[in-house]
Short mmCIF file of C-alpha atoms in Angstrom, two decimals:
data_model
loop_
_atom_site.label_atom_id
_atom_site.label_comp_id
_atom_site.label_asym_id
_atom_site.label_seq_id
_atom_site.Cartn_x
_atom_site.Cartn_y
_atom_site.Cartn_z
CA MET A 1 0.11 -0.10 -0.08
CA THR A 2 1.40 3.32 -0.96
CA HIS A 3 1.55 6.37 1.26
CA ALA A 4 -1.16 7.99 -0.66
CA GLU A 5 -3.31 5.02 -0.23
CA LYS A 6 -2.81 4.87 3.49
CA ILE A 7 -3.95 8.34 3.77
CA LEU A 8 -6.90 7.81 1.78
CA ALA A 9 -7.91 4.92 3.83
CA GLN A 10 -7.97 7.09 6.91
CA PHE A 11 -11.15 9.08 5.68
CA ASP A 12 -14.91 8.52 4.56
CA LEU A 13 -14.28 9.68 0.74
CA THR A 14 -17.95 8.67 0.00
CA ASP A 15 -18.86 12.08 -1.60
CA TRP A 16 -15.37 12.51 -3.11
CA GLU A 17 -14.47 12.06 -6.39
CA LEU A 18 -11.41 9.55 -6.56
CA ARG A 19 -9.10 9.65 -9.62
CA GLU A 20 -6.12 7.50 -10.55
CA ILE A 21 -3.77 10.17 -12.34
CA LYS A 22 -1.58 7.42 -13.92
CA LYS A 23 -4.70 6.64 -16.05
CA GLU A 24 -6.25 10.08 -16.24
CA PRO A 25 -3.56 12.71 -16.08
CA VAL A 26 -4.20 16.20 -14.89
CA THR A 27 -4.98 18.62 -17.49
CA LYS A 28 -3.47 21.90 -17.99
CA GLU A 29 -6.69 23.44 -16.80
CA GLU A 30 -6.76 21.45 -13.64
CA LEU A 31 -3.06 22.36 -12.89
CA THR A 32 -3.96 25.78 -13.43
CA GLU A 33 -6.76 25.68 -10.77
CA MET A 34 -4.10 24.10 -8.20
CA TYR A 35 -1.71 26.62 -8.78
CA LYS A 36 -4.41 29.36 -7.85
CA LYS A 37 -4.68 27.57 -4.68
CA THR A 38 -1.22 26.84 -3.99
CA LYS A 39 0.30 29.95 -5.41
CA SER A 40 3.19 27.72 -6.45
CA TYR A 41 4.01 24.72 -9.17
CA GLU A 42 6.78 23.93 -6.78
CA ALA A 43 4.41 23.31 -3.91
CA LEU A 44 2.58 20.31 -6.30
CA PHE A 45 5.82 18.89 -7.37
CA SER A 46 7.15 15.71 -5.77
CA LYS A 47 10.94 15.93 -5.37
CA LYS A 48 10.66 12.18 -4.72
CA SER A 49 9.72 11.34 -8.29
CA THR A 50 11.48 8.46 -9.69
CA GLN A 51 11.67 10.67 -12.97
CA ILE A 52 14.16 13.17 -11.43
CA LYS A 53 16.99 10.60 -11.50
CA SER A 54 16.10 8.99 -14.77
CA ARG A 55 16.06 12.41 -16.42
CA GLY A 56 18.94 13.75 -14.65
CA ILE A 57 17.17 16.98 -13.19
CA ASP A 58 18.67 19.35 -11.11
CA VAL A 59 15.63 20.15 -9.10
CA LYS A 60 17.57 23.08 -7.48
CA SER A 61 17.91 24.99 -10.88
CA LEU A 62 14.31 24.68 -11.70
CA GLU A 63 12.11 27.65 -12.02
CA GLU A 64 8.31 27.71 -11.82
CA LYS A 65 7.81 27.45 -15.49
CA ASP A 66 9.95 24.15 -15.41
CA PHE A 67 7.85 22.70 -12.45
CA LYS A 68 4.57 23.41 -14.58
CA LYS A 69 6.23 21.64 -17.60
CA LEU A 70 7.04 18.63 -15.65
CA LEU A 71 3.83 18.32 -13.88
CA LEU A 72 2.05 18.24 -16.93
CA ASP A 73 4.44 16.00 -18.43
CA HIS A 74 4.25 12.74 -16.09
CA TYR A 75 2.28 11.82 -13.38
CA THR A 76 4.72 11.01 -10.95
CA PHE A 77 5.90 14.68 -10.59
CA LEU A 78 2.70 15.56 -8.84
CA LYS A 79 2.72 15.02 -5.14
CA ARG A 80 -0.13 12.49 -4.00
CA PRO A 81 -2.47 12.59 -2.76
CA VAL A 82 -4.31 15.61 -3.88
CA PHE A 83 -7.61 16.87 -1.87
CA ILE A 84 -9.15 19.94 -3.34
CA THR A 85 -12.48 21.50 -2.01
CA ASP A 86 -13.98 24.69 -3.21
CA ASP A 87 -11.33 26.86 -1.34
CA LYS A 88 -8.85 24.48 0.02
CA ILE A 89 -5.98 22.17 -1.43
CA PHE A 90 -4.25 19.43 0.37
CA VAL A 91 -1.31 18.24 -1.49
CA GLY A 92 1.24 15.37 -0.50
CA ASN A 93 1.71 13.02 2.44
CA ASP A 94 4.01 14.95 4.70
CA LYS A 95 2.99 14.99 8.34
CA LYS A 96 1.61 18.80 8.52
CA ASN A 97 -0.71 18.28 5.55
CA VAL A 98 -2.07 14.97 6.78
CA GLU A 99 -2.94 16.52 10.04
CA ALA A 100 -4.61 19.65 8.36
CA LEU A 101 -6.48 17.17 6.29
CA LYS A 102 -7.47 15.10 9.47
CA GLU A 103 -8.66 18.76 11.14
CA PHE A 104 -10.53 19.30 7.75
CA PHE A 105 -12.38 16.04 7.88
CA GLU A 106 -13.38 16.61 11.58
CA ALA A 107 -14.62 20.05 11.15
#
């Protein structure tokens, strides 16, 4: 079970739309909407993606436009899981994000 799957299993997602981005990648429009909530493509970018090493990417040299391009290029560049509400976004599996997500579901 992946980190994302473990996080998903903690919540009642009956009313949520679940999507496997490997089969149905994020569109440019969806990425733009996520950007509006985070104000940063880097915040959406997974620095743990296996594509970084295989492509020889120097993450420290990337700019926002580079993060955007990579996010649209391959699904593994997007931190997971991603929860999007009307006014909030929760991205990734770090402890701080998971705690914020728990607070959201408990509210």
